[in-house]
Tab-separated table of C-alpha atoms in Angstrom:
chain	number	residue	atom	x	y	z
A	1	MET	CA	-26.160	-109.052	-101.808
A	2	PRO	CA	-22.879	-108.896	-99.669
A	3	ALA	CA	-21.977	-105.631	-101.222
A	4	LEU	CA	-25.041	-104.044	-99.952
A	5	HIS	CA	-24.630	-104.539	-96.298
A	6	ASP	CA	-25.507	-101.566	-94.250
A	7	LEU	CA	-22.527	-99.664	-92.751
A	8	ALA	CA	-24.908	-97.960	-90.204
A	9	ALA	CA	-26.784	-101.256	-89.172
A	10	ASN	CA	-25.508	-101.192	-85.762
A	11	SER	CA	-26.336	-97.696	-85.165
A	12	TYR	CA	-29.635	-96.879	-86.755
A	13	GLY	CA	-29.331	-93.222	-85.429
A	14	GLY	CA	-26.232	-92.560	-87.577
A	15	ASP	CA	-22.623	-92.776	-87.458
A	16	GLU	CA	-20.255	-90.094	-86.053
A	17	ALA	CA	-21.304	-87.788	-88.934
A	18	GLY	CA	-25.108	-88.536	-88.402
A	19	LEU	CA	-25.197	-90.602	-91.499
A	20	ILE	CA	-27.815	-93.342	-91.391
A	21	CYS	CA	-27.042	-94.960	-94.673
A	22	GLY	CA	-25.111	-93.949	-97.877
A	23	TYR	CA	-25.279	-95.487	-101.224
A	24	LEU	CA	-23.367	-94.758	-104.480
A	25	PHE	CA	-25.369	-95.557	-107.630
A	26	ASP	CA	-23.464	-96.098	-110.820
A	27	ALA	CA	-25.189	-98.155	-113.493
A	28	ALA	CA	-21.724	-98.450	-115.509
A	29	ALA	CA	-19.891	-99.942	-112.648
A	30	PRO	CA	-19.616	-103.754	-111.895
A	31	GLU	CA	-21.651	-102.979	-108.611
A	32	PRO	CA	-24.547	-100.660	-109.590
A	33	VAL	CA	-25.009	-100.021	-105.824
A	34	ARG	CA	-22.444	-99.563	-103.215
A	35	SER	CA	-22.848	-98.817	-99.518
A	36	ILE	CA	-20.430	-96.050	-98.278
A	37	ASP	CA	-19.780	-94.353	-95.112
A	38	SER	CA	-19.315	-90.741	-94.350
A	39	ALA	CA	-15.770	-90.662	-94.821
A	40	GLN	CA	-16.077	-92.070	-98.376
A	41	ALA	CA	-18.874	-89.923	-98.990
A	42	ALA	CA	-17.008	-86.881	-98.178
A	43	ALA	CA	-13.958	-88.177	-100.435
A	44	TRP	CA	-16.351	-88.861	-103.260
A	45	LEU	CA	-17.925	-85.371	-102.894
A	46	GLY	CA	-14.432	-83.734	-102.635
A	47	THR	CA	-12.933	-85.353	-105.631
A	48	GLY	CA	-15.858	-85.894	-107.777
A	49	ALA	CA	-16.562	-89.162	-109.910
A	50	PRO	CA	-14.055	-90.197	-112.512
A	51	PRO	CA	-14.964	-89.297	-116.026
A	52	SER	CA	-16.171	-92.737	-116.917
A	53	SER	CA	-18.951	-92.539	-114.223
A	54	ASP	CA	-20.922	-89.508	-115.544
A	55	SER	CA	-24.067	-91.462	-114.496
A	56	ALA	CA	-23.039	-91.968	-110.880
A	57	PHE	CA	-24.970	-90.271	-108.092
A	58	LEU	CA	-24.766	-90.349	-104.260
A	59	TRP	CA	-27.702	-90.854	-101.775
A	60	LEU	CA	-27.071	-89.800	-98.168
A	61	HIS	CA	-29.793	-90.193	-95.498
A	62	PHE	CA	-29.104	-88.278	-92.356
A	63	ASN	CA	-30.417	-88.221	-88.673
A	64	LEU	CA	-30.867	-84.601	-87.815
A	65	SER	CA	-31.052	-85.453	-84.173
A	66	HIS	CA	-27.216	-85.977	-84.421
A	67	ALA	CA	-25.412	-82.799	-83.433
A	68	GLN	CA	-22.745	-83.217	-86.332
A	69	ALA	CA	-25.218	-83.898	-89.258
A	70	GLU	CA	-25.858	-80.395	-90.374
A	71	ARG	CA	-22.341	-79.326	-89.861
A	72	TRP	CA	-21.050	-82.296	-92.019
A	73	LEU	CA	-23.581	-81.277	-94.825
A	74	LEU	CA	-22.254	-77.636	-94.648
A	75	ARG	CA	-18.757	-78.696	-94.771
A	76	HIS	CA	-18.894	-81.409	-97.360
A	77	THR	CA	-21.816	-80.429	-99.738
A	78	GLN	CA	-22.867	-77.507	-101.583
A	79	LEU	CA	-26.733	-77.641	-101.044
A	80	SER	CA	-28.986	-74.847	-101.744
A	81	ASP	CA	-29.670	-72.165	-98.916
A	82	THR	CA	-33.258	-73.089	-99.429
A	83	PHE	CA	-32.572	-76.561	-97.872
A	84	TYR	CA	-31.067	-75.144	-94.690
A	85	GLU	CA	-33.934	-72.598	-94.537
A	86	ALA	CA	-36.569	-75.502	-94.796
A	87	LEU	CA	-34.600	-77.250	-91.990
A	88	HIS	CA	-35.104	-74.367	-89.453
A	89	GLU	CA	-38.768	-73.699	-90.126
A	90	GLY	CA	-40.770	-74.046	-87.054
A	91	LEU	CA	-43.979	-75.421	-88.866
A	92	PRO	CA	-42.755	-77.129	-92.002
A	93	SER	CA	-45.351	-77.413	-94.764
A	94	THR	CA	-45.287	-79.846	-97.603
A	95	ARG	CA	-43.811	-78.492	-100.878
A	96	ILE	CA	-41.560	-79.402	-103.732
A	97	GLU	CA	-39.791	-76.530	-105.441
A	98	ARG	CA	-36.718	-75.683	-107.590
A	99	ALA	CA	-33.853	-73.915	-105.802
A	100	ASP	CA	-30.903	-73.031	-107.987
A	101	ASP	CA	-30.215	-76.321	-110.059
A	102	SER	CA	-31.697	-78.639	-107.519
A	103	LEU	CA	-35.105	-79.652	-106.062
A	104	ILE	CA	-35.909	-78.969	-102.610
A	105	ALA	CA	-38.832	-80.988	-100.925
A	106	VAL	CA	-40.335	-80.842	-97.630
A	107	ILE	CA	-42.754	-83.902	-97.135
A	108	ASN	CA	-44.368	-85.367	-94.255
A	109	ASP	CA	-44.458	-89.031	-93.294
A	110	VAL	CA	-45.623	-91.280	-90.487
A	111	HIS	CA	-43.107	-92.778	-87.870
A	112	PHE	CA	-41.513	-96.128	-88.202
A	113	GLU	CA	-43.220	-97.120	-84.972
A	114	PHE	CA	-46.663	-95.898	-86.124
A	115	SER	CA	-49.543	-96.563	-83.950
A	116	PHE	CA	-52.543	-94.731	-85.779
A	117	GLU	CA	-52.110	-91.713	-83.443
A	118	PRO	CA	-52.212	-88.193	-84.944
A	119	SER	CA	-48.936	-87.305	-83.212
A	120	ASP	CA	-47.065	-90.078	-85.167
A	121	ILE	CA	-46.346	-87.798	-88.033
A	122	SER	CA	-42.901	-86.099	-88.782
A	123	THR	CA	-41.059	-84.330	-91.596
A	124	LEU	CA	-38.562	-85.525	-94.223
A	125	TRP	CA	-36.333	-82.923	-95.996
A	126	ILE	CA	-35.032	-83.646	-99.416
A	127	SER	CA	-32.468	-82.109	-101.750
A	128	VAL	CA	-32.259	-83.631	-105.043
A	129	GLY	CA	-29.424	-82.717	-107.553
A	130	PRO	CA	-28.151	-84.578	-110.759
A	131	ARG	CA	-25.231	-86.158	-108.606
A	132	LEU	CA	-26.419	-85.987	-105.045
A	133	VAL	CA	-29.606	-86.839	-103.158
A	134	VAL	CA	-29.800	-85.630	-99.498
A	135	THR	CA	-32.544	-86.900	-97.187
A	136	ALA	CA	-32.796	-85.849	-93.628
A	137	ARG	CA	-35.065	-86.480	-90.713
A	138	ALA	CA	-35.224	-86.232	-87.022
A	139	LYS	CA	-37.314	-89.275	-86.239
A	140	PRO	CA	-37.281	-92.754	-88.020
A	141	LEU	CA	-39.820	-92.475	-90.938
A	142	ARG	CA	-41.441	-95.512	-92.616
A	143	SER	CA	-41.345	-94.295	-96.393
A	144	VAL	CA	-37.661	-93.646	-96.301
A	145	ASP	CA	-36.919	-96.858	-94.475
A	146	ALA	CA	-38.973	-98.856	-97.057
A	147	LEU	CA	-36.741	-97.107	-99.806
A	148	ARG	CA	-33.565	-98.027	-97.930
A	149	THR	CA	-34.736	-101.617	-97.595
A	150	ALA	CA	-35.431	-101.848	-101.203
A	151	VAL	CA	-32.060	-100.447	-102.089
A	152	LYS	CA	-30.353	-102.947	-99.626
A	153	ALA	CA	-32.317	-105.847	-101.622
A	154	GLY	CA	-30.777	-104.583	-104.854
A	155	ASP	CA	-33.099	-101.877	-106.128
A	156	ALA	CA	-30.821	-99.602	-108.078
A	157	PRO	CA	-32.400	-96.391	-109.456
A	158	ARG	CA	-30.834	-95.202	-112.697
A	159	SER	CA	-30.765	-91.384	-111.791
A	160	SER	CA	-31.503	-89.163	-108.786
A	161	THR	CA	-34.920	-88.310	-110.148
A	162	GLU	CA	-35.917	-92.008	-110.251
A	163	LEU	CA	-34.673	-92.333	-106.659
A	164	LEU	CA	-37.082	-89.488	-105.716
A	165	GLU	CA	-39.744	-91.323	-107.705
A	166	HIS	CA	-39.184	-94.438	-105.754
A	167	LEU	CA	-39.429	-92.479	-102.452
A	168	LEU	CA	-42.835	-91.032	-103.541
A	169	ARG	CA	-44.223	-94.421	-104.457
A	170	ALA	CA	-43.001	-95.881	-101.013
A	171	GLN	CA	-44.622	-93.056	-99.406
A	172	ALA	CA	-48.005	-93.786	-101.295
A	173	ASP	CA	-47.489	-97.474	-100.299
A	174	VAL	CA	-47.189	-96.552	-96.807
A	175	LEU	CA	-50.416	-94.435	-97.238
A	176	VAL	CA	-52.263	-97.300	-98.723
A	177	LYS	CA	-51.374	-99.604	-95.701
A	178	ILE	CA	-52.566	-96.928	-93.288
A	179	VAL	CA	-55.928	-96.663	-95.183
A	180	ARG	CA	-56.368	-100.393	-95.222
A	181	GLY	CA	-55.649	-100.416	-91.481
A	182	VAL	CA	-58.023	-97.657	-90.736
A	183	THR	CA	-60.643	-99.255	-92.950
A	184	SER	CA	-60.241	-102.586	-90.934
A	185	ARG	CA	-60.674	-100.725	-87.480
A	186	ILE	CA	-63.657	-98.863	-88.798
A	187	ASP	CA	-65.067	-102.089	-89.934
A	188	ARG	CA	-64.787	-103.730	-86.669
A	189	ILE	CA	-66.236	-100.545	-85.062
A	190	GLU	CA	-69.134	-100.793	-87.402
A	191	ASP	CA	-69.742	-104.442	-86.604
A	192	GLU	CA	-69.866	-103.681	-82.964
A	193	LEU	CA	-72.183	-100.849	-83.672
A	194	LEU	CA	-74.610	-103.123	-85.401
A	195	ALA	CA	-74.464	-105.538	-82.651
A	196	GLY	CA	-75.551	-103.102	-80.159
A	197	ARG	CA	-72.119	-102.669	-78.335
A	198	LEU	CA	-71.588	-98.960	-78.053
A	199	ASP	CA	-68.719	-99.201	-75.529
A	200	HIS	CA	-66.302	-96.215	-76.372
A	201	LYS	CA	-66.236	-96.261	-80.209
A	202	ARG	CA	-67.022	-92.531	-80.452
A	203	ALA	CA	-63.738	-91.727	-78.907
A	204	ARG	CA	-61.911	-94.435	-81.117
A	205	LEU	CA	-63.545	-93.119	-84.255
A	206	GLY	CA	-62.585	-89.499	-83.018
A	207	VAL	CA	-58.946	-90.488	-83.012
A	208	LEU	CA	-58.925	-92.206	-86.430
A	209	ARG	CA	-60.763	-89.025	-87.753
A	210	ARG	CA	-58.092	-86.747	-86.444
A	211	LEU	CA	-55.419	-88.982	-87.831
A	212	LEU	CA	-56.765	-88.829	-91.211
A	213	VAL	CA	-57.612	-85.146	-91.204
A	214	ARG	CA	-54.065	-84.445	-90.163
A	215	LEU	CA	-52.591	-86.685	-92.757
A	216	GLN	CA	-54.723	-85.256	-95.561
A	217	ARG	CA	-53.955	-81.640	-94.331
A	218	LEU	CA	-50.169	-82.277	-94.392
A	219	LEU	CA	-50.055	-84.481	-97.572
A	220	ALA	CA	-52.780	-82.891	-99.860
A	221	PRO	CA	-50.527	-80.154	-101.280
A	222	GLU	CA	-47.854	-82.738	-102.369
A	223	PRO	CA	-49.294	-83.827	-105.737
A	224	ALA	CA	-50.219	-80.107	-106.578
A	225	ALA	CA	-46.592	-78.947	-105.822
A	226	LEU	CA	-45.091	-81.854	-107.905
A	227	PHE	CA	-47.403	-81.073	-110.728
A	228	ARG	CA	-46.234	-77.522	-110.697
A	229	LEU	CA	-42.635	-78.443	-110.777
A	230	LEU	CA	-43.011	-80.967	-113.589
A	231	GLN	CA	-44.416	-77.965	-115.606
A	232	GLY	CA	-40.859	-76.617	-115.732
A	233	PRO	CA	-38.402	-79.279	-114.640
A	234	PRO	CA	-34.734	-78.685	-114.371
A	235	ALA	CA	-32.624	-79.242	-117.457
A	236	TRP	CA	-30.788	-82.372	-115.982
A	237	MET	CA	-34.316	-84.196	-115.419
A	238	ALA	CA	-34.885	-86.588	-118.284
A	239	GLU	CA	-38.354	-86.772	-119.804
A	240	PRO	CA	-38.858	-90.419	-118.724
A	241	ASP	CA	-38.060	-89.596	-115.274
A	242	ALA	CA	-40.367	-86.613	-115.233
A	243	GLN	CA	-43.361	-89.059	-116.631
A	244	GLU	CA	-42.633	-91.438	-113.857
A	245	LEU	CA	-43.034	-88.614	-111.302
A	246	ARG	CA	-46.428	-87.570	-112.918
A	247	GLY	CA	-47.474	-91.327	-112.419
A	248	SER	CA	-46.502	-91.353	-108.700
A	249	THR	CA	-48.420	-88.153	-108.302
A	250	GLU	CA	-51.655	-89.746	-109.819
A	251	GLU	CA	-51.198	-92.752	-107.474
A	252	PHE	CA	-50.732	-90.329	-104.404
A	253	SER	CA	-53.925	-88.406	-105.386
A	254	VAL	CA	-55.953	-91.495	-105.519
A	255	VAL	CA	-54.804	-92.433	-101.941
A	256	LEU	CA	-55.770	-88.987	-100.836
A	257	ARG	CA	-59.220	-89.441	-102.158
A	258	ASP	CA	-59.564	-92.717	-100.343
A	259	MET	CA	-58.618	-91.016	-97.165
A	260	GLN	CA	-61.354	-88.417	-97.703
A	261	ALA	CA	-63.923	-91.025	-98.314
A	262	LEU	CA	-62.913	-92.634	-95.071
A	263	GLN	CA	-63.293	-89.429	-93.255
A	264	GLU	CA	-66.951	-89.158	-94.652
A	265	ARG	CA	-67.479	-92.753	-93.541
A	266	ILE	CA	-66.283	-92.000	-89.929
A	267	LYS	CA	-68.450	-88.970	-89.750
A	268	LEU	CA	-71.448	-90.874	-90.672
A	269	LEU	CA	-70.700	-93.581	-88.125
A	270	GLN	CA	-70.148	-90.801	-85.488
A	271	GLU	CA	-73.434	-89.300	-86.404
A	272	GLU	CA	-75.200	-92.858	-86.023
A	273	ILE	CA	-73.619	-93.341	-82.842
A	274	ALA	CA	-74.588	-89.907	-81.445
A	275	ALA	CA	-78.283	-90.707	-82.578
A	276	ASN	CA	-78.314	-94.047	-80.849
A	277	VAL	CA	-76.901	-92.350	-77.672
A	278	ASN	CA	-79.633	-89.664	-77.963
A	279	GLU	CA	-82.299	-92.425	-78.406
A	280	ASP	CA	-81.075	-94.281	-75.288
A	281	ASN	CA	-81.153	-90.946	-73.308
A	282	ASN	CA	-84.416	-90.074	-74.414
A	283	ARG	CA	-85.729	-93.616	-73.352
A	284	SER	CA	-84.188	-93.054	-69.951
A	285	LEU	CA	-85.674	-89.659	-69.528
A	286	PHE	CA	-89.030	-91.107	-70.571
A	287	VAL	CA	-89.048	-93.721	-67.905
A	288	LEU	CA	-87.973	-91.138	-65.248
A	289	THR	CA	-90.720	-88.954	-66.391
A	290	VAL	CA	-93.391	-91.747	-66.142
A	291	VAL	CA	-92.228	-92.679	-62.683
A	292	THR	CA	-92.337	-89.074	-61.557
A	293	VAL	CA	-96.017	-88.643	-63.023
A	294	LEU	CA	-97.045	-91.931	-61.463
A	295	ALA	CA	-95.830	-90.844	-58.003
A	296	LEU	CA	-97.345	-87.541	-58.140
A	297	PRO	CA	-100.783	-88.276	-56.968
A	298	ILE	CA	-99.741	-90.218	-53.951
A	299	ASN	CA	-97.304	-87.457	-53.028
A	300	ILE	CA	-99.928	-84.753	-53.261
A	301	LEU	CA	-102.547	-86.679	-51.123
A	302	ALA	CA	-99.867	-87.735	-48.658
A	303	GLY	CA	-98.860	-84.167	-48.251
A	304	LEU	CA	-102.557	-82.987	-47.732
A	305	PHE	CA	-103.540	-85.845	-45.515
A	306	GLY	CA	-100.427	-85.446	-43.461
A	307	MET	CA	-101.134	-82.005	-42.231
A	308	ASN	CA	-101.754	-81.742	-38.494
A	309	VAL	CA	-104.852	-79.582	-38.688
A	310	GLY	CA	-108.549	-80.138	-38.065
A	311	GLY	CA	-111.117	-80.975	-40.561
A	312	ILE	CA	-109.246	-83.727	-42.546
A	313	PRO	CA	-111.712	-85.592	-44.586
A	314	LEU	CA	-112.406	-89.352	-43.783
A	315	ALA	CA	-110.430	-89.205	-40.629
A	316	GLU	CA	-113.264	-90.836	-38.782
A	317	HIS	CA	-114.607	-92.933	-41.600
A	318	LYS	CA	-114.255	-96.846	-41.242
A	319	HIS	CA	-113.374	-97.227	-44.837
A	320	GLY	CA	-111.521	-94.004	-45.215
A	321	PHE	CA	-108.123	-95.714	-45.960
A	322	TRP	CA	-109.561	-97.699	-48.728
A	323	ILE	CA	-111.279	-94.704	-50.159
A	324	VAL	CA	-108.057	-92.759	-50.158
A	325	VAL	CA	-106.355	-95.689	-51.966
A	326	ALA	CA	-108.992	-95.710	-54.518
A	327	ILE	CA	-108.719	-92.085	-55.152
A	328	VAL	CA	-104.866	-92.368	-55.579
A	329	ALA	CA	-105.285	-95.286	-57.779
A	330	SER	CA	-107.896	-93.424	-60.014
A	331	PHE	CA	-105.434	-90.348	-60.323
A	332	THR	CA	-102.526	-92.522	-60.909
A	333	ALA	CA	-104.243	-94.481	-63.737
A	334	VAL	CA	-105.275	-90.991	-65.325
A	335	ALA	CA	-101.612	-89.893	-65.146
A	336	ALA	CA	-100.353	-93.044	-66.610
A	337	TRP	CA	-102.715	-92.893	-69.474
A	338	THR	CA	-101.878	-89.389	-70.181
A	339	ALA	CA	-98.159	-89.994	-70.130
A	340	PHE	CA	-98.385	-93.097	-72.447
A	341	ARG	CA	-100.841	-91.367	-74.805
A	342	LYS	CA	-98.297	-88.602	-75.400
A	343	LYS	CA	-95.507	-91.059	-75.813
A	344	ARG	CA	-97.518	-92.690	-78.768
C-alpha cells in the first residue's frame, strides 16, 4: 500500500527525534493506517484527535541510542514516571504492570541479527495507553521489527491493546523459530554423535544450552506478569482484547515449555558425550597400563644384569642370553595374563 511507506526507511536508526517509525491507526478513517514522522506525531499529540476519531491511537517506535529520543518523549508525551524509571534500570527484568492509567512492559527480545549467541538478547520498553503506544529499544530487535513489517503490509490493530497482543504474538513466533533452529542444530549434533564423530560438539551444545537458559530466565516471568495484570485490567481495555492477550499468554507458555524440554535434551546429549569421552580415556589408559606392565620385567632384569658388580649369574654360561630371554618372556606372559584377566 503506497500510504504505508516507511518515512524512516532510509534511516533505520531513527529520524532527528530518534523515531524509527510512527503509525496512526484510525478504523473510522479512509486510511486505517497512516505512517507519520516525529513532527506530525508531535502535532497530533499536542492537539489531540478530532471528535470523530475517538478510536484513533498512535504507535511510536524509538531508538534509545539516539540522544534526542528520550528528550522528545519527555517534551511531547505524558508517559508515566514508571516508564522512565524502567528505561534507566541497570538490569531490566521482564515485567508488565499498571502505572496510573497505562500499562508499562519491559520485555526481552533477540537481536535482529540473531546468531544463536547468549549475548544476542536486548530489552524492549513499552508504554500502552488508550490513545498512545510507545516502544523503545537500544538495538534492533526481531519481534518489534516483525510487527512493524506486518503493519506496513496492512495489518491494522483496532486498539492499543490489540497492538500489544500482536507484538506478544510476534515475540512468540520469533521464539518458535529459535526453538526450531536450536532443534535443527541439536539433531545434526546427535547424528554426528551417533556416527562417532565427536569433534567439538560439547562446546557447541554448551553455547546452545546457555542461550536457552538465558532466554528462559529472561522470558519466563512474562506470562505470569501478564496473567496477573489481566486479573485487574484498566478500564479502557475491552474484554475481547483481554481475552486475546490471555490467548497469547498461553501460546508463550507453550514455547517456554518447549525450550525447557530442549534444555533437558541438550543435557542428556552432553552426558552421553562425556560418557563417550570417559570411555575413550579409559581405553587409552588401559593400553598405556598394559604397555607399562609388559615392559616391567625386561626393565627390572636389564637393571639387575646391567650392574657392574661381580657374581652376575649366567655371565659365563654359553646359553646365558637365551636363558635370560626365556625368563623375561615368561614374566612378560604372566604380567600380560594378569593385566588382561583384570580387564575382563
